[in-house]
Amino acid sequence: MRYRPFDRTVDARPRHREEHAMLSVPGTVLLAGIVGSTAYGFAHAGSDIDRLGLFATPTEELHGLHRPAESHVGTAPDVTLHEAAKWCRLALSCNPTASELVWLPDDLYETRTPLGAELIAIRTSFLSAPAVRNSYLGYADQQFRKLLTRDTTDPATRRRAAKHARHLVRLVEQAVRLHETGTNVVRLPDPDRIRDLGERIADDPATAEPLLTAAADRLTRPGILPATPDPRPAEAWLRRVRAAHYTPPPTPARPPNPLADPRAPPGRIAVALPTRGPGPRATSSIGRAADF
């Protein structure tokens, strides 16, 4: 995962921070796991381990003038954490990278809270046919364009080209499977086939064009996904997250009233009233007649 500097406005108060895989976030991690090449089955000796997760910002932190940072990215290890609301927005657009978090095999989850399990249970509500087509094919097209600009005569560049090619094949096949079955298979059943195909595409990028064309054609046919996602389960889940992570501020003690007369009946305030002429000052309890 590409490194981005941390947002310097992040609240660093210890009581609101949780350490997760050497990355500190201002909130509680709800769901996190291993993604990327390890999850797909492409990993080899020396491969980086990528982690993805989502966290809940303390609800009271959302009430101020400045919004807390919604994403945190770190390296060594590679970790990306999105705030719950941002993750939901990404998932409703069927962002391939963010969405796979709720489709991981059980053994790849490192953190799964009850709220994280609830999110997994509503994962299909985020899906829609247009978003899958646009997002997955869009990402695959990005990989294809990178292939066209790589000088594969350099060994390091050749390895990166093969990586782009593998992910191109993965993206188009995942898109078609989602469109036709409504299921996202993250752990690929035949990674060796995709790895071999990626090597051929890296040597000849034109080999990928029929794959892209065929996938685009299948994604225009009727599938089982709805035309639009259903945001209601996500909205209800996010409200449960906000309620669970809200800490009311302490109620301030009422300062003593310097005008209060301890002899006055409860709920009334005694104030000093000037008298006419010499003599002691009279007092009156507001809400009843004064005696002079």
mmCIF file of C-alpha atoms in Angstrom:
data_model
loop_
_atom_site.group_PDB
_atom_site.id
_atom_site.type_symbol
_atom_site.label_atom_id
_atom_site.label_comp_id
_atom_site.label_asym_id
_atom_site.label_seq_id
_atom_site.Cartn_x
_atom_site.Cartn_y
_atom_site.Cartn_z
ATOM 1 C CA MET A 1 0.000 0.000 0.000
ATOM 2 C CA ARG A 2 1.260 3.453 -0.861
ATOM 3 C CA TYR A 3 2.420 5.593 2.019
ATOM 4 C CA ARG A 4 0.651 8.856 2.828
ATOM 5 C CA PRO A 5 1.743 11.225 5.575
ATOM 6 C CA PHE A 6 -0.428 11.302 8.654
ATOM 7 C CA ASP A 7 -2.868 14.155 9.071
ATOM 8 C CA ARG A 8 -1.321 16.447 11.675
ATOM 9 C CA THR A 9 -4.747 17.373 13.061
ATOM 10 C CA VAL A 10 -5.293 13.888 14.513
ATOM 11 C CA ASP A 11 -6.231 13.969 18.197
ATOM 12 C CA ALA A 12 -3.386 12.330 20.064
ATOM 13 C CA ARG A 13 -4.931 12.089 23.522
ATOM 14 C CA PRO A 14 -4.033 8.673 24.967
ATOM 15 C CA ARG A 15 -7.528 7.916 26.274
ATOM 16 C CA HIS A 16 -8.876 7.881 22.714
ATOM 17 C CA ARG A 17 -6.124 5.952 20.998
ATOM 18 C CA GLU A 18 -5.749 2.282 20.200
ATOM 19 C CA GLU A 19 -2.547 0.657 18.988
ATOM 20 C CA HIS A 20 -3.156 -1.710 16.092
ATOM 21 C CA ALA A 21 -0.307 -3.424 14.261
ATOM 22 C CA MET A 22 2.048 -0.569 15.159
ATOM 23 C CA LEU A 23 -0.418 2.077 13.915
ATOM 24 C CA SER A 24 -2.110 4.396 16.394
ATOM 25 C CA VAL A 25 -5.629 5.598 15.663
ATOM 26 C CA PRO A 26 -7.944 7.973 17.564
ATOM 27 C CA GLY A 27 -10.664 5.471 18.307
ATOM 28 C CA THR A 28 -11.553 1.776 18.486
ATOM 29 C CA VAL A 29 -10.714 -0.704 15.718
ATOM 30 C CA LEU A 30 -13.886 -2.621 14.870
ATOM 31 C CA LEU A 31 -12.692 -4.887 12.064
ATOM 32 C CA ALA A 32 -9.252 -5.575 10.618
ATOM 33 C CA GLY A 33 -7.488 -8.289 8.712
ATOM 34 C CA ILE A 34 -4.786 -9.304 6.257
ATOM 35 C CA VAL A 35 -5.501 -8.316 2.669
ATOM 36 C CA GLY A 36 -3.589 -7.970 -0.587
ATOM 37 C CA SER A 37 -1.368 -10.634 -2.108
ATOM 38 C CA THR A 38 -1.439 -12.821 1.008
ATOM 39 C CA ALA A 39 -5.233 -12.911 0.948
ATOM 40 C CA TYR A 40 -5.384 -13.584 -2.811
ATOM 41 C CA GLY A 41 -2.818 -16.398 -2.693
ATOM 42 C CA PHE A 42 -0.115 -14.535 -4.633
ATOM 43 C CA ALA A 43 2.325 -14.135 -1.732
ATOM 44 C CA HIS A 44 5.822 -15.548 -1.916
ATOM 45 C CA ALA A 45 8.869 -15.469 0.331
ATOM 46 C CA GLY A 46 9.649 -11.837 1.054
ATOM 47 C CA SER A 47 6.173 -10.531 0.190
ATOM 48 C CA ASP A 48 4.862 -7.654 2.268
ATOM 49 C CA ILE A 49 1.855 -8.292 4.487
ATOM 50 C CA ASP A 50 -0.858 -5.682 3.967
ATOM 51 C CA ARG A 51 -3.458 -4.999 6.623
ATOM 52 C CA LEU A 52 -6.765 -3.165 6.278
ATOM 53 C CA GLY A 53 -9.248 -2.166 8.921
ATOM 54 C CA LEU A 54 -11.880 0.293 10.059
ATOM 55 C CA PHE A 55 -12.254 2.147 13.325
ATOM 56 C CA ALA A 56 -14.837 4.228 15.174
ATOM 57 C CA THR A 57 -13.895 7.745 16.156
ATOM 58 C CA PRO A 58 -15.256 8.709 19.592
ATOM 59 C CA THR A 59 -18.620 10.249 18.776
ATOM 60 C CA GLU A 60 -18.015 13.405 20.806
ATOM 61 C CA GLU A 61 -15.003 14.142 18.580
ATOM 62 C CA LEU A 62 -17.409 14.583 15.632
ATOM 63 C CA HIS A 63 -19.226 17.472 17.323
ATOM 64 C CA GLY A 64 -16.489 20.059 17.028
ATOM 65 C CA LEU A 65 -15.488 22.550 14.395
ATOM 66 C CA HIS A 66 -12.763 20.379 12.880
ATOM 67 C CA ARG A 67 -13.444 16.850 11.666
ATOM 68 C CA PRO A 68 -10.967 14.154 12.740
ATOM 69 C CA ALA A 69 -8.878 12.478 10.055
ATOM 70 C CA GLU A 70 -10.827 9.691 8.350
ATOM 71 C CA SER A 71 -7.913 7.562 7.144
ATOM 72 C CA HIS A 72 -4.572 6.562 8.601
ATOM 73 C CA VAL A 73 -1.869 4.861 6.549
ATOM 74 C CA GLY A 74 1.383 3.466 7.862
ATOM 75 C CA THR A 75 4.316 1.441 6.591
ATOM 76 C CA ALA A 76 6.510 -1.201 8.203
ATOM 77 C CA PRO A 77 4.070 -2.878 8.470
ATOM 78 C CA ASP A 78 1.699 -1.711 5.742
ATOM 79 C CA VAL A 79 -1.571 -0.790 7.461
ATOM 80 C CA THR A 80 -4.540 1.253 6.269
ATOM 81 C CA LEU A 81 -7.393 2.112 8.630
ATOM 82 C CA HIS A 82 -10.532 4.001 7.598
ATOM 83 C CA GLU A 83 -13.049 5.616 9.918
ATOM 84 C CA ALA A 84 -16.365 3.748 9.937
ATOM 85 C CA ALA A 85 -18.318 6.372 7.975
ATOM 86 C CA LYS A 86 -15.648 6.698 5.302
ATOM 87 C CA TRP A 87 -15.419 2.935 4.924
ATOM 88 C CA CYS A 88 -19.180 2.765 4.392
ATOM 89 C CA ARG A 89 -18.995 5.410 1.672
ATOM 90 C CA LEU A 90 -16.192 3.521 -0.063
ATOM 91 C CA ALA A 91 -18.089 0.241 0.190
ATOM 92 C CA LEU A 92 -21.287 1.782 -1.205
ATOM 93 C CA SER A 93 -19.257 2.752 -4.275
ATOM 94 C CA CYS A 94 -17.885 -0.832 -4.394
ATOM 95 C CA ASN A 95 -14.290 0.277 -4.002
ATOM 96 C CA PRO A 96 -12.440 -3.028 -4.567
ATOM 97 C CA THR A 97 -9.737 -2.471 -1.958
ATOM 98 C CA ALA A 98 -12.006 -1.312 0.861
ATOM 99 C CA SER A 99 -14.828 -3.745 0.118
ATOM 100 C CA GLU A 100 -12.752 -6.893 0.439
ATOM 101 C CA LEU A 101 -12.471 -6.300 4.201
ATOM 102 C CA VAL A 102 -15.943 -7.803 4.740
ATOM 103 C CA TRP A 103 -15.299 -10.746 2.392
ATOM 104 C CA LEU A 104 -12.116 -12.165 3.937
ATOM 105 C CA PRO A 105 -11.807 -15.812 4.958
ATOM 106 C CA ASP A 106 -12.241 -16.183 8.718
ATOM 107 C CA ASP A 107 -8.597 -17.023 9.355
ATOM 108 C CA LEU A 108 -7.435 -13.678 7.932
ATOM 109 C CA TYR A 109 -9.292 -11.522 10.453
ATOM 110 C CA GLU A 110 -7.094 -10.182 13.236
ATOM 111 C CA THR A 111 -9.781 -8.031 14.885
ATOM 112 C CA ARG A 112 -13.505 -8.743 14.694
ATOM 113 C CA THR A 113 -15.678 -7.056 17.299
ATOM 114 C CA PRO A 114 -19.452 -7.629 17.575
ATOM 115 C CA LEU A 115 -20.011 -4.453 15.514
ATOM 116 C CA GLY A 116 -17.491 -5.714 12.974
ATOM 117 C CA ALA A 117 -19.390 -8.989 12.717
ATOM 118 C CA GLU A 118 -22.619 -7.031 12.188
ATOM 119 C CA LEU A 119 -20.995 -5.221 9.272
ATOM 120 C CA ILE A 120 -19.962 -8.510 7.665
ATOM 121 C CA ALA A 121 -23.568 -9.678 7.991
ATOM 122 C CA ILE A 122 -24.868 -6.747 5.885
ATOM 123 C CA ARG A 123 -22.116 -6.812 3.245
ATOM 124 C CA THR A 124 -24.376 -7.605 0.301
ATOM 125 C CA SER A 125 -26.402 -4.425 0.921
ATOM 126 C CA PHE A 126 -23.420 -2.372 -0.287
ATOM 127 C CA LEU A 127 -23.408 -3.986 -3.737
ATOM 128 C CA SER A 128 -24.870 -2.624 -6.964
ATOM 129 C CA ALA A 129 -24.306 -3.587 -10.588
ATOM 130 C CA PRO A 130 -23.216 -0.154 -11.911
ATOM 131 C CA ALA A 131 -20.791 0.416 -9.040
ATOM 132 C CA VAL A 132 -19.169 -3.013 -9.452
ATOM 133 C CA ARG A 133 -18.783 -2.444 -13.175
ATOM 134 C CA ASN A 134 -17.385 1.069 -12.856
ATOM 135 C CA SER A 135 -15.078 0.448 -9.898
ATOM 136 C CA TYR A 136 -13.627 -2.937 -10.769
ATOM 137 C CA LEU A 137 -13.217 -2.294 -14.474
ATOM 138 C CA GLY A 138 -11.881 1.161 -13.676
ATOM 139 C CA TYR A 139 -9.184 -0.294 -11.444
ATOM 140 C CA ALA A 140 -8.396 -3.007 -13.999
ATOM 141 C CA ASP A 141 -8.034 -0.369 -16.695
ATOM 142 C CA GLN A 142 -5.570 1.505 -14.474
ATOM 143 C CA GLN A 143 -3.463 -1.644 -14.228
ATOM 144 C CA PHE A 144 -3.588 -2.062 -18.006
ATOM 145 C CA ARG A 145 -2.433 1.509 -18.590
ATOM 146 C CA LYS A 146 0.498 0.973 -16.231
ATOM 147 C CA LEU A 147 1.457 -2.104 -18.225
ATOM 148 C CA LEU A 148 1.602 -0.058 -21.405
ATOM 149 C CA THR A 149 4.143 2.346 -19.892
ATOM 150 C CA ARG A 150 6.479 -0.224 -18.304
ATOM 151 C CA ASP A 151 9.894 -0.936 -19.801
ATOM 152 C CA THR A 152 10.034 -4.660 -19.180
ATOM 153 C CA THR A 153 13.683 -4.942 -20.210
ATOM 154 C CA ASP A 154 14.582 -3.916 -16.648
ATOM 155 C CA PRO A 155 14.155 -6.868 -14.236
ATOM 156 C CA ALA A 156 12.644 -4.729 -11.432
ATOM 157 C CA THR A 157 10.223 -3.088 -13.842
ATOM 158 C CA ARG A 158 9.354 -6.486 -15.292
ATOM 159 C CA ARG A 159 8.390 -7.740 -11.812
ATOM 160 C CA ARG A 160 6.149 -4.730 -11.275
ATOM 161 C CA ALA A 161 4.542 -5.305 -14.668
ATOM 162 C CA ALA A 162 3.731 -8.892 -13.710
ATOM 163 C CA LYS A 163 2.165 -7.645 -10.493
ATOM 164 C CA HIS A 164 -0.033 -5.180 -12.406
ATOM 165 C CA ALA A 165 -1.070 -7.977 -14.763
ATOM 166 C CA ARG A 166 -2.014 -10.344 -11.931
ATOM 167 C CA HIS A 167 -4.205 -7.731 -10.326
ATOM 168 C CA LEU A 168 -5.813 -6.901 -13.668
ATOM 169 C CA VAL A 169 -6.884 -10.515 -14.088
ATOM 170 C CA ARG A 170 -8.021 -10.737 -10.461
ATOM 171 C CA LEU A 171 -10.140 -7.585 -10.720
ATOM 172 C CA VAL A 172 -11.999 -8.579 -13.883
ATOM 173 C CA GLU A 173 -12.704 -12.081 -12.565
ATOM 174 C CA GLN A 174 -13.884 -10.787 -9.192
ATOM 175 C CA ALA A 175 -16.134 -8.265 -10.940
ATOM 176 C CA VAL A 176 -17.787 -10.914 -13.093
ATOM 177 C CA ARG A 177 -18.254 -13.238 -10.109
ATOM 178 C CA LEU A 178 -19.827 -10.448 -8.059
ATOM 179 C CA HIS A 179 -22.137 -9.480 -10.925
ATOM 180 C CA GLU A 180 -23.290 -13.021 -11.613
ATOM 181 C CA THR A 181 -23.299 -14.564 -8.111
ATOM 182 C CA GLY A 182 -23.326 -11.661 -5.634
ATOM 183 C CA THR A 183 -20.269 -13.110 -3.884
ATOM 184 C CA ASN A 184 -16.749 -11.749 -3.688
ATOM 185 C CA VAL A 185 -14.142 -14.498 -3.470
ATOM 186 C CA VAL A 186 -11.003 -12.903 -2.042
ATOM 187 C CA ARG A 187 -8.924 -16.061 -1.637
ATOM 188 C CA LEU A 188 -8.639 -17.096 -5.264
ATOM 189 C CA PRO A 189 -9.249 -20.793 -6.003
ATOM 190 C CA ASP A 190 -6.484 -20.952 -8.643
ATOM 191 C CA PRO A 191 -3.811 -18.320 -7.971
ATOM 192 C CA ASP A 192 -1.200 -20.230 -9.981
ATOM 193 C CA ARG A 193 -3.300 -19.898 -13.143
ATOM 194 C CA ILE A 194 -3.644 -16.164 -12.617
ATOM 195 C CA ARG A 195 0.057 -15.856 -11.834
ATOM 196 C CA ASP A 196 0.979 -17.633 -15.080
ATOM 197 C CA LEU A 197 -1.479 -15.529 -17.070
ATOM 198 C CA GLY A 198 -0.020 -12.417 -15.492
ATOM 199 C CA GLU A 199 3.443 -13.380 -16.695
ATOM 200 C CA ARG A 200 2.184 -13.725 -20.259
ATOM 201 C CA ILE A 201 0.358 -10.395 -20.086
ATOM 202 C CA ALA A 202 3.473 -8.680 -18.673
ATOM 203 C CA ASP A 203 5.393 -9.868 -21.748
ATOM 204 C CA ASP A 204 2.606 -8.849 -24.124
ATOM 205 C CA PRO A 205 0.076 -6.362 -22.641
ATOM 206 C CA ALA A 206 -2.161 -6.737 -25.691
ATOM 207 C CA THR A 207 -3.053 -10.157 -24.312
ATOM 208 C CA ALA A 208 -5.153 -8.417 -21.686
ATOM 209 C CA GLU A 209 -7.413 -6.617 -24.142
ATOM 210 C CA PRO A 210 -9.700 -9.614 -24.843
ATOM 211 C CA LEU A 211 -10.054 -10.181 -21.090
ATOM 212 C CA LEU A 212 -11.134 -6.596 -20.513
ATOM 213 C CA THR A 213 -13.523 -6.668 -23.465
ATOM 214 C CA ALA A 214 -15.119 -9.958 -22.390
ATOM 215 C CA ALA A 215 -15.546 -8.754 -18.814
ATOM 216 C CA ALA A 216 -17.139 -5.488 -19.960
ATOM 217 C CA ASP A 217 -19.567 -7.453 -22.109
ATOM 218 C CA ARG A 218 -20.572 -9.816 -19.307
ATOM 219 C CA LEU A 219 -21.028 -6.913 -16.900
ATOM 220 C CA THR A 220 -23.541 -5.274 -19.239
ATOM 221 C CA ARG A 221 -25.740 -8.362 -19.241
ATOM 222 C CA PRO A 222 -28.391 -8.876 -16.544
ATOM 223 C CA GLY A 223 -26.951 -10.117 -13.286
ATOM 224 C CA ILE A 224 -28.264 -10.601 -9.759
ATOM 225 C CA LEU A 225 -27.070 -7.300 -8.306
ATOM 226 C CA PRO A 226 -29.520 -4.409 -7.855
ATOM 227 C CA ALA A 227 -29.264 -1.178 -9.806
ATOM 228 C CA THR A 228 -28.515 0.745 -6.617
ATOM 229 C CA PRO A 229 -27.152 -0.249 -3.215
ATOM 230 C CA ASP A 230 -29.346 -0.235 -0.118
ATOM 231 C CA PRO A 231 -27.816 2.322 2.291
ATOM 232 C CA ARG A 232 -30.351 1.706 5.074
ATOM 233 C CA PRO A 233 -28.498 -1.164 6.797
ATOM 234 C CA ALA A 234 -25.270 0.844 6.683
ATOM 235 C CA GLU A 235 -27.017 3.904 8.117
ATOM 236 C CA ALA A 236 -28.551 1.876 10.945
ATOM 237 C CA TRP A 237 -25.221 0.173 11.671
ATOM 238 C CA LEU A 238 -23.364 3.488 11.728
ATOM 239 C CA ARG A 239 -25.877 4.922 14.210
ATOM 240 C CA ARG A 240 -25.270 1.927 16.476
ATOM 241 C CA VAL A 241 -21.549 2.590 16.203
ATOM 242 C CA ARG A 242 -22.023 6.245 17.167
ATOM 243 C CA ALA A 243 -24.222 5.338 20.133
ATOM 244 C CA ALA A 244 -21.763 2.716 21.352
ATOM 245 C CA HIS A 245 -18.796 5.096 21.184
ATOM 246 C CA TYR A 246 -20.335 8.183 22.748
ATOM 247 C CA THR A 247 -19.149 9.353 26.157
ATOM 248 C CA PRO A 248 -21.347 12.163 27.549
ATOM 249 C CA PRO A 249 -19.425 15.085 29.033
ATOM 250 C CA PRO A 250 -19.511 15.323 32.829
ATOM 251 C CA THR A 251 -22.283 17.525 34.237
ATOM 252 C CA PRO A 252 -20.682 20.673 35.690
ATOM 253 C CA ALA A 253 -21.487 21.518 39.308
ATOM 254 C CA ARG A 254 -23.719 24.576 39.753
ATOM 255 C CA PRO A 255 -21.755 27.466 41.224
ATOM 256 C CA PRO A 256 -23.147 28.886 44.492
ATOM 257 C CA ASN A 257 -25.387 31.911 44.087
ATOM 258 C CA PRO A 258 -24.046 34.771 46.181
ATOM 259 C CA LEU A 259 -27.589 36.197 46.503
ATOM 260 C CA ALA A 260 -29.131 32.998 47.792
ATOM 261 C CA ASP A 261 -30.594 33.041 51.296
ATOM 262 C CA PRO A 262 -30.384 29.623 52.954
ATOM 263 C CA ARG A 263 -33.572 30.488 54.861
ATOM 264 C CA ALA A 264 -35.588 30.946 51.641
ATOM 265 C CA PRO A 265 -37.946 28.089 50.609
ATOM 266 C CA PRO A 266 -36.511 25.673 47.996
ATOM 267 C CA GLY A 267 -36.674 27.018 44.457
ATOM 268 C CA ARG A 268 -36.674 30.649 45.563
ATOM 269 C CA ILE A 269 -33.882 33.147 45.821
ATOM 270 C CA ALA A 270 -33.663 35.753 48.562
ATOM 271 C CA VAL A 271 -32.307 39.140 47.534
ATOM 272 C CA ALA A 272 -31.509 42.185 49.601
ATOM 273 C CA LEU A 273 -33.894 45.115 49.143
ATOM 274 C CA PRO A 274 -33.136 48.691 50.211
ATOM 275 C CA THR A 275 -35.214 50.098 53.084
ATOM 276 C CA ARG A 276 -36.540 53.623 53.438
ATOM 277 C CA GLY A 277 -34.675 55.483 56.088
ATOM 278 C CA PRO A 278 -32.398 54.087 58.752
ATOM 279 C CA GLY A 279 -32.809 50.599 60.089
ATOM 280 C CA PRO A 280 -32.059 47.036 58.975
ATOM 281 C CA ARG A 281 -32.434 46.142 55.299
ATOM 282 C CA ALA A 282 -35.388 43.980 54.403
ATOM 283 C CA THR A 283 -35.113 40.836 52.318
ATOM 284 C CA SER A 284 -37.584 39.295 49.903
ATOM 285 C CA SER A 285 -37.953 35.842 48.484
ATOM 286 C CA ILE A 286 -38.658 36.182 44.791
ATOM 287 C CA GLY A 287 -42.053 34.715 44.081
ATOM 288 C CA ARG A 288 -43.732 35.963 47.281
ATOM 289 C CA ALA A 289 -44.505 39.341 48.770
ATOM 290 C CA ALA A 290 -41.836 41.091 50.845
ATOM 291 C CA ASP A 291 -42.556 42.006 54.441
ATOM 292 C CA PHE A 292 -41.492 45.513 55.489
#
